[in-house]
Amino acid sequence: MNKPLSRRDFLRIAATTAAASSIGALAVQPVAAQADAGAFSLAMVDWSDPVQTAFEETIIPRFLEENPGASVSINWTNWGRYNEEMTTAFASGVTPDVFQGGAVWAPQMARRNWAVPLNDFINADAEWDWADFPAGLQADVTIRGDIVAVPYRQDLRTLWYNKDMLAEAGIDAPPATWDEFLAAAQATTVRGDMGFEVEGYHFSDSSGNWQRDWQPFLMWLHMADGQFLSDDLTACELNSDQAVAALEWLVALVNEHEVTSYPGLEPQGDLNVLAGRNAAMQLSNADMERVINLYAPDEVESIYPTLPLTGAVQATHSWVNKFFVSSQTSDVAASWAFLRFLTRQDMLEVYSASNNNTPPRLSLLEADYMSDKHKVVLESAVYARTFPQHHNLIALFRPIAAELEQALSGLKAPADALADATAAIDEILADD
Amino acid sequence: MESLSLTRRDSLYRLVNSQAFVALLFLAVPVLLLAALKIYPVFYNLYLSFTRYELFEPPRFVGMKNYNYVFSNTVTRQSIINTLLFTLEAVPIGTALALVVAKLLDQSIRGRVFLRTLYYLPVVSSVVVSAMIWRWIYSPQHGLLNYFLGVVGIPPQNWLNDPNLALVSLVIVTIWGSVGSNMVIFLAGLQDIPRDVVEAARVDGANPLQSFLLITVPLMRPVILFVVVTFTIGIFRNFGLIFMLTQGGPFNRTNTMVWEVYQNVFGYLRLGRGAAISVVMLVIVLILTLISFRVLRERQGA
């Protein structure tokens, strides 16, 4: 009675099953974030071996110890693909409960309603102490009254210099003003037959990164007391006298005084240009200290940070990185509790110490890992400005990046380049 | 009534049991996948190109505004020119080089298999790895290329940062990465050329170059057409190298259409504009393909 399965029957069953599976697969709806009070997902972009070790060996085990039965899954990624990953995650409804974001993310996330406002949680939680975060950092994550993120790191940049190279050139103290800076840069620049051997000042690398000039320019713009956008965010202010003065100064450093090459000298792998003794001065963050300790120990006693230079004003820029709670999380309160844990003083200390990051909490100024050099970097916070809170900053940066290339290459007068950038940016703002 | 019902059941049985039905079932799977993953996205992309869509709110119809942007914005316009330049530089040179290499490796020479493997190696390397290697080769201060130039007294060049050299540098990497795969296609095509035709030409006094140009190349036209079309499409889709090496710079000289799509979609979340640029890309690829067909087919018929 049992008829054996013929080849044709088998093929028919196989084909029917495959067709049904395909149709079923196509009909699957995006799965919403699955977090509940006990299962947390976290997206980390600040990926380095020490940070990963700190999370996997200290921070997450401590969280699990304090929250028995909970579980945490971490997705480690890097800046190169993070934006795409998070954009597609939100589009498909599968975001992690808590995620890291960069310096320009707060207004973006607020505009897209992708971040949960945290005011109620923060205001109800005196023990966690929001006041421990400097006012400037609080302002950076507060969009139209909503606190949309919590800072985990401030990327403060100031002037780093090679004390020995300056001393050999007869300069005993680090520069404090633009004029002193120029004198030091001129005294330390060394040019050979094949171009620069030592840049008195290293402006930017010759990397294929379209933001390579824009980021250091921003600090000179602040020193000239200029700003990128008007306070109401409706107009570009790069055609101001201050901005033109900043760019003229930079163009002169490249073309007239010839103290920096453009495009700049290359880093040698992990060894940046200052640490590699191919430059005497550079604007950088506390990562410089980590790099020197790790890759150029001979330079530990030579390279130091000093406070930001004074042009029209004493100023620098701070990139504030932050944690967000996703609007797609299934349990906002639980996700907040997780974020709260991650940004608690003791956990931020573990995290910041792992990679020599500058902490966002005032109470960590005297943390054990904070070296004297790092404290100087942190002192720069007083002079730091942050990005304007426009939701489309990446698009706005592009025209200025292109025009900076033109001006620094001597193909366009600084005033013309900035006027063109302003026009292009105003066009984007008008269309927005 | 019963016999009618039996007839229906019989015909249903015959239908289900027929080879055609089984074949259709098998075909249904790839057709459905093709429809879902290729055809639907193309039409959805076309629809998006007429909207303003930023993911966090529903698409809003804006008519031709995105297309207007594509042709009026200087950066986007330059991306079209760059892409065409990239194609015009890479496709003829890359195709000719692959054909010559294939012809040389079609001879009975010592180490032929090794050389074929060597030429094919870049194809199996990931774009990221290739880009890292070439970044080092092109490095202005520490690069291999500048080192060799220095040996013969030529000053170092800023390959990836000089606006006059950046696109050419990418073209070189692209050709390097594609010669192997195109060579394999040409090698397959060369096997189909009748040996007696080549030998007859030789008897008539044709030298190897004449034989190659007057016998091999004309007979290889269908294969050349295939390589030209697929290579052109590959260049329009060339994203990894630009991402890794130049990010569209310097001076937007390597800013190609696919990079502009990426910037608009993931950088600015302007999906409508990205969709419009990709539709224009599609149209340009179609036109270039038609031109290739026309040129190579006409000559084939001549």
XYZ file of C-alpha atoms in Angstrom:
734
model
C 0.000 0.000 0.000
C 2.787 2.409 0.811
C 3.727 3.715 -2.570
C 7.385 4.801 -2.621
C 8.015 8.500 -3.212
C 8.739 8.972 -6.864
C 11.406 11.349 -8.109
C 8.718 13.548 -9.576
C 6.776 13.610 -6.281
C 9.937 14.506 -4.438
C 10.716 17.323 -6.839
C 7.150 18.580 -6.615
C 7.234 18.616 -2.825
C 10.637 20.299 -2.831
C 9.527 22.965 -5.273
C 6.257 23.607 -3.417
C 8.069 23.908 -0.107
C 10.685 26.264 -1.554
C 8.029 28.434 -3.179
C 5.967 28.570 0.011
C 9.055 29.407 2.074
C 10.020 32.194 -0.303
C 6.544 33.689 -0.164
C 6.542 33.372 3.603
C 9.957 34.962 3.908
C 8.909 37.877 1.768
C 5.887 38.431 3.932
C 7.879 38.712 7.148
C 7.436 42.106 8.751
C 10.334 43.956 10.384
C 10.741 42.852 13.933
C 10.495 45.601 16.506
C 13.215 45.987 19.121
C 12.920 43.005 21.382
C 14.298 44.477 24.566
C 12.501 43.854 27.793
C 13.546 44.669 31.310
C 16.044 41.870 31.307
C 17.536 41.868 27.816
C 19.479 44.864 26.553
C 21.136 45.589 23.269
C 23.817 48.208 22.840
C 25.496 49.651 19.727
C 29.060 50.786 20.328
C 30.975 52.807 17.773
C 33.854 53.730 20.060
C 35.618 50.509 19.240
C 39.170 49.826 20.278
C 40.626 46.804 22.020
C 40.968 48.532 25.419
C 37.379 49.842 25.281
C 36.037 46.447 24.325
C 38.007 44.841 27.133
C 36.688 47.392 29.630
C 33.115 46.673 28.581
C 33.406 42.918 28.400
C 35.480 42.394 31.513
C 34.293 45.125 33.846
C 31.313 47.245 32.842
C 28.889 44.640 31.536
C 29.771 42.002 34.192
C 29.152 44.666 36.851
C 25.779 45.475 35.274
C 24.814 41.812 35.215
C 25.937 41.467 38.810
C 23.718 44.357 39.853
C 20.842 43.128 37.674
C 20.615 39.371 38.083
C 18.842 37.692 35.196
C 19.589 40.500 32.747
C 21.497 39.977 29.529
C 23.349 42.413 27.299
C 24.276 42.023 23.660
C 26.732 44.515 22.169
C 27.207 45.296 18.515
C 30.728 46.666 17.991
C 31.271 48.696 14.906
C 33.326 51.659 13.720
C 32.708 55.145 12.379
C 33.256 54.090 8.782
C 29.992 52.197 8.620
C 28.141 53.245 11.750
C 25.929 55.861 10.164
C 24.699 53.410 7.515
C 24.178 50.686 10.100
C 22.079 52.880 12.360
C 20.104 54.427 9.489
C 19.164 51.037 8.110
C 18.486 49.741 11.626
C 15.978 52.526 12.215
C 14.447 52.064 8.767
C 13.868 48.387 9.448
C 12.817 48.788 13.085
C 15.570 46.736 14.646
C 17.591 49.299 16.568
C 19.452 48.523 19.757
C 17.932 49.865 22.973
C 20.881 52.138 23.664
C 23.360 53.422 21.091
C 26.348 55.673 20.838
C 26.309 58.692 18.577
C 28.703 61.352 17.387
C 29.084 65.064 17.891
C 26.396 66.123 15.413
C 23.866 63.427 16.223
C 21.713 65.097 18.878
C 19.797 67.487 16.590
C 19.552 64.752 13.923
C 18.075 62.224 16.315
C 15.701 64.805 17.764
C 14.480 65.853 14.341
C 13.880 62.254 13.279
C 12.266 61.322 16.607
C 14.737 58.474 16.907
C 15.855 59.313 20.442
C 13.719 59.231 23.569
C 13.684 62.532 25.535
C 15.180 61.773 28.925
C 14.140 64.840 30.932
C 11.680 63.034 33.191
C 14.132 60.302 34.077
C 16.988 62.718 34.674
C 14.927 65.173 36.715
C 13.605 62.360 38.896
C 17.051 60.964 39.579
C 19.023 63.235 41.884
C 21.461 60.485 42.781
C 22.679 60.145 39.198
C 23.538 63.879 39.263
C 23.035 65.583 35.915
C 24.755 68.649 37.356
C 28.009 66.696 37.282
C 28.035 67.218 33.503
C 29.371 70.676 32.512
C 26.744 73.154 31.344
C 28.200 73.227 27.811
C 27.787 69.483 27.456
C 24.255 69.634 28.846
C 23.415 72.293 26.291
C 24.896 70.200 23.493
C 22.475 67.331 24.113
C 19.443 69.503 24.841
C 17.391 70.169 21.744
C 14.491 72.593 22.146
C 14.270 71.727 25.818
C 14.480 67.960 25.378
C 17.528 66.151 26.736
C 17.929 63.605 23.966
C 21.234 62.025 24.996
C 23.853 61.728 27.708
C 27.510 62.545 26.932
C 30.014 59.744 27.369
C 33.089 61.503 26.053
C 34.244 64.970 25.173
C 36.748 65.209 22.394
C 38.507 68.417 23.398
C 41.276 69.649 21.169
C 44.082 71.966 22.129
C 47.615 72.768 21.003
C 50.203 70.012 21.449
C 53.839 70.885 20.920
C 57.268 69.280 20.993
C 59.086 71.081 23.781
C 62.523 69.927 22.617
C 62.021 71.046 19.044
C 60.843 74.448 20.215
C 63.792 74.699 22.637
C 66.259 73.808 19.858
C 64.773 76.712 17.901
C 65.329 79.012 20.889
C 61.737 79.070 22.107
C 61.340 78.282 25.790
C 57.610 78.558 26.298
C 54.696 77.234 24.241
C 52.931 79.855 22.156
C 49.824 81.488 23.567
C 48.886 83.874 20.767
C 48.711 83.620 17.001
C 51.834 85.749 16.602
C 53.829 83.615 19.027
C 52.507 80.545 17.271
C 53.684 81.801 13.892
C 57.142 82.630 15.262
C 57.436 79.134 16.763
C 56.194 77.479 13.574
C 58.646 79.421 11.423
C 61.518 78.628 13.761
C 60.853 74.891 13.744
C 59.954 74.270 10.098
C 62.554 72.309 8.163
C 62.369 72.007 4.376
C 64.563 69.767 2.278
C 64.991 69.141 -1.427
C 61.930 66.896 -1.548
C 59.642 69.207 0.438
C 58.858 69.425 4.133
C 60.919 67.372 6.543
C 59.364 68.991 9.599
C 56.200 71.059 9.567
C 56.325 73.825 12.161
C 52.591 73.261 12.418
C 50.745 70.214 11.128
C 47.373 71.380 9.864
C 45.866 68.219 8.377
C 46.833 64.817 7.048
C 46.766 63.906 3.399
C 44.139 61.278 4.054
C 41.202 60.618 1.762
C 38.774 62.069 4.274
C 36.670 64.975 3.137
C 36.496 66.379 6.680
C 40.269 66.515 7.111
C 40.489 70.316 6.623
C 37.121 71.282 7.961
C 37.701 69.975 11.469
C 40.954 71.875 12.173
C 39.592 74.966 10.416
C 36.720 74.987 12.864
C 39.136 75.646 15.739
C 40.789 78.542 13.921
C 37.322 79.868 13.133
C 36.466 79.858 16.830
C 39.780 81.539 17.691
C 38.916 84.286 15.217
C 35.607 84.574 17.097
C 33.645 83.494 14.060
C 30.838 81.006 13.916
C 29.456 78.628 11.380
C 25.752 79.362 11.574
C 23.708 82.228 12.952
C 22.291 81.720 16.428
C 18.843 81.005 15.012
C 20.389 78.431 12.623
C 18.829 80.038 9.556
C 21.935 81.503 7.892
C 25.546 80.628 7.310
C 28.036 83.070 8.802
C 31.157 81.899 7.035
C 31.314 85.095 5.010
C 31.844 87.153 8.172
C 35.032 89.175 8.673
C 36.038 86.790 11.448
C 35.722 83.702 9.268
C 37.612 85.365 6.422
C 40.360 86.367 8.878
C 40.635 82.761 10.062
C 40.939 81.370 6.557
C 43.332 84.097 5.412
C 45.502 83.226 8.392
C 45.512 79.551 7.488
C 46.171 80.207 3.813
C 49.095 82.413 4.824
C 50.485 79.621 7.006
C 50.449 77.354 3.959
C 51.396 79.634 1.078
C 53.110 82.687 2.504
C 54.871 81.549 5.678
C 55.179 77.958 4.459
C 55.101 76.438 7.924
C 52.695 73.654 6.995
C 52.313 71.658 3.810
C 49.038 71.210 2.006
C 47.968 68.454 1.818
C 49.846 67.764 5.017
C 52.433 65.141 5.771
C 51.176 61.633 6.342
C 51.117 59.800 9.649
C 53.199 56.638 9.747
C 50.527 54.123 10.595
C 49.455 54.709 14.185
C 52.244 57.185 14.736
C 50.817 60.616 14.038
C 52.901 63.379 12.504
C 53.739 65.133 15.792
C 54.622 61.908 17.585
C 56.735 60.904 14.593
C 58.761 64.144 14.883
C 57.600 65.319 11.473
C 55.886 68.331 13.031
C 56.536 70.609 15.988
C 52.929 71.588 16.770
C 49.474 70.167 16.129
C 45.927 70.675 17.369
C 44.793 67.405 18.880
C 42.909 65.722 21.703
C 43.990 63.525 24.619
C 44.454 60.640 22.240
C 47.821 62.214 21.457
C 48.999 61.176 24.909
C 47.791 57.597 24.388
C 49.574 57.403 21.031
C 52.831 58.768 22.444
C 52.763 56.430 25.445
C 52.056 53.478 23.206
C 53.992 54.114 20.014
C 56.561 56.833 20.767
C 57.689 56.356 24.366
C 60.869 58.326 23.629
C 58.699 61.386 23.083
C 56.843 61.188 26.399
C 59.096 63.825 27.921
C 59.052 65.977 24.788
C 55.426 66.399 23.748
C 52.978 68.389 25.861
C 49.622 70.091 25.503
C 49.041 73.735 26.223
C 45.881 75.786 26.476
C 44.141 76.919 23.283
C 45.714 79.799 21.396
C 44.319 83.276 21.493
C 43.442 84.933 18.228
C 40.625 87.399 18.549
C 39.599 85.216 21.495
C 40.973 82.151 23.239
C 38.912 79.268 21.927
C 38.782 75.719 20.649
C 36.187 73.142 19.674
C 34.791 70.172 21.534
C 33.215 67.160 19.860
C 30.699 65.741 22.336
C 29.914 62.052 21.881
C 26.799 60.681 23.512
C 24.558 57.738 24.334
C 20.944 57.696 23.147
C 17.925 55.604 24.108
C 16.274 54.452 20.902
C 12.688 55.474 20.283
C 12.148 51.889 19.111
C 13.083 50.311 22.426
C 10.291 48.243 23.896
C 10.961 49.410 27.440
C 12.088 52.993 27.802
C 12.457 52.885 31.580
C 14.628 49.787 31.478
C 16.750 51.222 28.698
C 17.200 54.425 30.645
C 18.301 52.363 33.647
C 20.909 50.721 31.416
C 22.109 54.049 30.009
C 22.152 55.473 33.528
C 24.428 52.653 34.578
C 26.765 53.173 31.638
C 27.140 56.881 32.374
C 27.443 56.501 36.123
C 30.601 58.077 37.514
C 32.401 54.811 38.305
C 31.528 53.218 34.954
C 32.494 56.301 32.968
C 35.806 56.260 34.792
C 36.449 52.658 33.754
C 35.436 53.420 30.192
C 37.372 56.717 29.896
C 40.508 55.272 31.477
C 40.526 52.363 29.051
C 41.330 54.580 26.067
C 42.497 57.794 27.742
C 39.252 59.532 26.775
C 38.370 62.886 28.264
C 35.469 62.241 30.637
C 32.286 64.305 30.476
C 31.770 64.366 34.278
C 33.304 67.097 36.419
C 33.751 64.638 39.264
C 36.232 62.685 37.154
C 38.672 65.585 36.814
C 40.793 64.118 39.558
C 40.356 60.479 38.592
C 43.459 58.357 39.036
C 44.031 57.884 35.324
C 43.979 61.628 34.594
C 47.598 62.609 33.987
C 48.888 66.162 34.239
C 48.839 66.372 30.454
C 45.247 65.199 30.327
C 44.281 67.780 32.956
C 45.634 70.521 30.688
C 43.472 69.177 27.879
C 40.510 69.207 30.197
C 41.225 72.793 31.227
C 40.596 73.681 27.588
C 36.924 72.903 28.153
C 36.482 76.443 29.452
C 37.326 77.746 25.984
C 35.497 75.103 23.991
C 32.591 75.668 21.672
C 30.367 72.939 20.320
C 28.528 72.477 17.043
C 25.434 74.523 16.220
C 22.317 72.452 16.787
C 21.230 72.038 13.201
C 19.884 68.649 12.179
C 21.575 68.598 8.786
C 25.132 69.556 9.675
C 26.778 66.847 7.573
C 25.197 68.257 4.422
C 26.166 71.775 5.503
C 29.797 70.787 6.065
C 30.296 69.568 2.531
C 30.404 72.936 0.709
C 32.851 74.420 3.190
C 35.080 71.345 2.963
C 35.223 71.756 -0.827
C 35.882 75.490 -0.644
C 38.625 75.064 1.965
C 40.443 72.807 -0.497
C 40.249 75.533 -3.127
C 41.494 78.271 -0.806
C 44.266 76.275 0.833
C 45.530 75.177 -2.574
C 45.741 78.818 -3.597
C 43.135 78.420 -6.322
C 40.619 80.782 -4.786
C 40.906 83.826 -2.530
C 39.738 83.035 1.031
C 36.975 85.632 0.901
C 35.679 84.244 -2.402
C 35.836 80.660 -1.179
C 33.908 81.531 1.966
C 31.377 83.587 0.013
C 30.768 80.617 -2.282
C 30.513 78.238 0.669
C 28.062 80.571 2.376
C 25.899 80.768 -0.734
C 25.852 76.986 -1.104
C 25.075 76.442 2.570
C 22.346 79.088 2.576
C 20.797 77.298 -0.397
C 20.712 74.044 1.563
C 19.257 75.828 4.578
C 16.560 77.435 2.439
C 15.636 74.087 0.945
C 15.506 72.375 4.301
C -22.407 15.212 -12.487
C -20.128 12.575 -11.078
C -18.397 12.024 -14.408
C -17.928 15.771 -14.818
C -16.372 15.946 -11.386
C -14.106 13.021 -12.246
C -13.044 14.732 -15.448
C -12.131 17.887 -13.536
C -10.247 15.848 -10.958
C -8.426 14.033 -13.749
C -7.418 17.214 -15.497
C -6.286 18.727 -12.177
C -4.301 15.573 -11.483
C -2.752 15.708 -14.921
C -1.896 19.389 -14.467
C -0.281 18.900 -11.065
C 1.512 15.821 -12.293
C 2.824 17.449 -15.453
C 6.459 18.395 -15.960
C 5.376 21.911 -16.868
C 3.779 22.385 -13.447
C 6.884 21.190 -11.659
C 9.008 23.418 -13.836
C 6.759 26.378 -13.065
C 7.021 25.700 -9.355
C 10.791 25.693 -9.578
C 10.759 28.823 -11.681
C 8.446 30.539 -9.216
C 11.161 30.684 -6.579
C 13.787 32.629 -8.522
C 11.134 34.723 -10.247
C 9.653 35.737 -6.908
C 13.062 36.482 -5.482
C 13.988 38.462 -8.581
C 10.740 40.388 -8.376
C 11.158 41.124 -4.682
C 14.859 41.909 -4.629
C 15.495 43.437 -8.050
C 12.399 44.478 -9.972
C 10.351 45.911 -7.112
C 13.281 48.009 -5.784
C 13.876 49.467 -9.253
C 10.278 50.644 -9.507
C 10.165 51.754 -5.886
C 13.381 53.695 -6.509
C 11.757 55.323 -9.513
C 8.785 56.288 -7.353
C 11.078 57.661 -4.614
C 12.907 59.798 -7.148
C 9.777 61.932 -7.436
C 9.440 62.376 -3.675
C 11.139 63.990 -0.761
C 11.794 61.133 1.624
C 13.909 61.274 4.758
C 12.934 57.952 6.369
C 11.380 59.463 9.472
C 8.318 60.758 7.644
C 6.361 59.380 4.664
C 7.544 60.210 1.135
C 6.123 63.505 -0.168
C 5.610 64.010 -3.920
C 7.789 66.810 -5.293
C 7.495 66.234 -9.025
C 10.707 66.793 -10.999
C 12.453 68.712 -8.221
C 15.015 65.994 -7.530
C 15.885 65.676 -11.218
C 16.160 69.422 -11.429
C 18.614 69.236 -8.553
C 20.651 66.514 -10.246
C 21.245 68.644 -13.335
C 21.519 72.052 -11.649
C 23.695 71.268 -8.637
C 27.353 71.756 -9.531
C 28.598 68.916 -7.314
C 26.127 66.413 -8.757
C 26.824 67.589 -12.285
C 30.507 67.105 -11.686
C 29.802 63.598 -10.377
C 28.181 62.755 -13.738
C 31.184 64.104 -15.647
C 33.590 62.256 -13.332
C 31.732 58.989 -13.814
C 31.786 59.354 -17.588
C 35.487 60.242 -17.528
C 36.178 57.282 -15.277
C 34.338 55.010 -17.709
C 35.927 56.451 -20.810
C 39.400 56.067 -19.333
C 39.011 52.675 -17.696
C 36.850 50.700 -20.131
C 38.838 51.010 -23.392
C 42.232 50.653 -21.714
C 41.112 47.914 -19.321
C 39.360 45.947 -22.052
C 42.273 46.208 -24.494
C 44.770 45.259 -21.813
C 42.717 42.238 -20.744
C 42.432 41.098 -24.364
C 46.160 41.426 -24.970
C 46.965 39.587 -21.723
C 44.476 36.846 -22.630
C 45.997 36.472 -26.087
C 49.511 36.272 -24.647
C 48.444 33.712 -22.065
C 46.635 31.688 -24.710
C 50.002 30.685 -26.166
C 51.850 27.571 -25.186
C 54.355 29.278 -22.949
C 56.143 28.099 -19.863
C 54.434 29.094 -16.586
C 51.145 29.861 -18.344
C 48.985 28.542 -15.510
C 51.023 30.419 -12.921
C 50.742 33.660 -14.888
C 47.000 33.213 -15.354
C 46.658 32.703 -11.604
C 48.802 35.757 -10.955
C 46.644 37.975 -13.163
C 43.492 36.616 -11.572
C 44.640 37.186 -7.976
C 43.375 40.807 -7.699
C 39.880 39.563 -8.544
C 39.739 37.357 -5.474
C 41.171 40.070 -3.182
C 38.607 42.115 -1.284
C 38.212 45.730 -2.303
C 39.219 46.863 1.174
C 42.460 44.900 1.096
C 43.232 46.085 -2.428
C 42.547 49.674 -1.415
C 44.820 49.410 1.618
C 47.623 48.064 -0.567
C 47.174 50.801 -3.151
C 46.962 53.489 -0.488
C 50.430 52.432 0.552
C 51.672 52.239 -3.041
C 50.325 55.757 -3.694
C 51.496 57.226 -0.377
C 53.258 60.536 -1.102
C 55.968 60.150 1.546
C 56.249 56.420 2.118
C 54.833 55.004 -1.114
C 56.346 52.380 -3.363
C 55.454 54.243 -6.546
C 57.142 57.460 -5.489
C 60.149 55.465 -4.361
C 60.585 54.031 -7.853
C 59.979 57.437 -9.409
C 62.670 58.813 -7.123
C 65.113 56.155 -8.324
C 64.790 57.496 -11.872
C 64.918 61.112 -10.720
C 61.222 61.981 -10.943
C 59.916 64.048 -7.983
C 57.264 62.457 -5.744
C 53.650 62.841 -6.806
C 50.634 63.276 -4.578
C 48.685 60.566 -6.363
C 45.441 60.623 -4.435
C 45.466 64.294 -3.437
C 46.437 65.944 -6.684
C 43.253 66.887 -8.569
C 44.961 66.066 -11.865
C 46.097 62.629 -10.747
C 43.414 61.342 -8.375
C 40.973 60.028 -10.977
C 43.758 58.506 -13.057
C 45.063 56.810 -9.905
C 41.649 55.255 -9.321
C 41.447 54.195 -12.962
C 44.766 52.371 -12.592
C 43.525 50.502 -9.514
C 40.266 49.643 -11.243
C 42.039 48.262 -14.309
C 44.430 46.320 -12.083
C 41.473 44.799 -10.270
C 39.506 43.916 -13.403
C 42.112 42.627 -15.849
C 41.970 39.150 -14.321
C 38.230 38.615 -14.605
C 38.049 40.111 -18.108
C 41.054 38.029 -19.116
C 39.230 34.834 -18.142
C 36.244 35.817 -20.298
C 38.537 36.597 -23.229
C 40.413 33.315 -22.752
C 37.096 31.468 -23.023
C 36.276 33.448 -26.157
C 39.668 32.710 -27.711
C 38.962 28.986 -27.483
C 36.085 29.474 -29.936
C 38.225 30.999 -32.671
C 38.808 28.335 -35.321
C 42.498 27.490 -35.455
C 42.357 26.904 -39.199
C 41.413 30.534 -39.815
C 44.421 31.732 -37.867
C 46.681 29.222 -39.552
C 45.352 30.151 -42.999
C 46.201 33.785 -42.299
C 49.673 32.770 -41.225
C 50.122 30.743 -44.453
C 49.032 33.835 -46.368
C 51.865 35.740 -44.734
C 50.166 37.557 -41.846
C 52.506 38.276 -38.938
C 51.287 37.715 -35.316
C 50.229 41.352 -34.903
C 48.248 41.343 -38.158
C 46.718 38.027 -37.215
C 45.684 39.431 -33.828
C 44.269 42.685 -35.179
C 42.635 41.328 -38.336
C 41.525 37.856 -37.250
C 41.315 37.592 -33.473
C 39.839 40.993 -32.635
C 37.026 40.890 -35.237
C 36.068 37.347 -34.251
C 36.097 38.334 -30.593
C 33.647 41.217 -31.018
C 30.711 39.527 -29.256
C 32.957 38.777 -26.286
C 34.408 42.297 -26.342
C 30.862 43.647 -26.322
C 30.017 41.559 -23.275
C 33.157 42.710 -21.439
C 32.609 46.365 -22.352
C 29.021 46.299 -21.093
C 29.732 44.454 -17.845
C 32.876 46.512 -17.204
C 30.948 49.746 -17.755
C 28.264 48.641 -15.306
C 30.980 47.650 -12.842
C 32.554 51.088 -13.025
C 29.255 52.834 -12.440
C 28.874 50.689 -9.316
C 32.468 51.245 -8.180
C 32.003 52.449 -4.618
C 34.501 50.626 -2.405
C 37.629 52.097 -3.914
C 36.338 55.648 -3.703
C 35.159 55.123 -0.146
C 38.513 53.721 0.887
C 40.894 55.913 -1.097
C 39.542 59.384 -1.832
C 35.992 59.865 -0.526
C 35.203 61.891 -3.606
C 38.133 64.322 -3.235
C 40.276 66.180 -3.949
C 38.169 69.035 -5.302
C 35.347 66.548 -5.938
C 37.420 65.161 -8.810
C 36.696 61.551 -7.823
C 33.157 62.272 -6.716
C 31.267 59.798 -8.891
C 27.528 59.268 -9.158
C 27.494 56.246 -6.893
C 29.394 58.218 -4.240
C 26.878 61.037 -4.623
C 24.018 58.559 -4.171
C 25.675 57.338 -0.981
C 26.208 60.880 0.314
C 22.608 61.861 -0.313
C 21.080 58.698 1.089
C 23.233 57.970 4.124
C 24.937 61.317 4.707
C 21.984 63.658 4.329
C 19.099 61.182 4.432
C 17.750 62.653 1.175
C 16.552 59.393 -0.284
C 14.579 61.058 -3.069
C 17.656 62.810 -4.417
C 19.719 59.656 -4.126
C 17.005 57.791 -6.018
C 16.948 60.428 -8.771
C 20.731 60.232 -9.211
C 20.543 56.455 -9.427
C 17.788 56.669 -12.058
C 19.979 59.017 -14.097
C 22.809 56.520 -13.624
C 20.598 53.756 -14.948
C 19.664 55.796 -17.996
C 23.308 56.650 -18.744
C 24.321 52.995 -18.413
C 21.499 52.034 -20.781
C 22.619 54.626 -23.325
C 26.261 53.524 -23.090
C 25.180 49.908 -23.483
C 23.132 50.747 -26.561
C 26.062 52.656 -28.044
C 28.346 49.678 -27.376
C 25.880 47.321 -29.032
C 25.523 49.596 -32.011
C 29.236 50.172 -32.537
C 30.328 46.591 -32.056
C 27.383 44.994 -33.869
C 27.578 47.277 -36.882
C 31.211 46.409 -37.308
C 30.405 42.757 -36.824
C 27.925 42.928 -39.674
C 30.247 44.964 -41.880
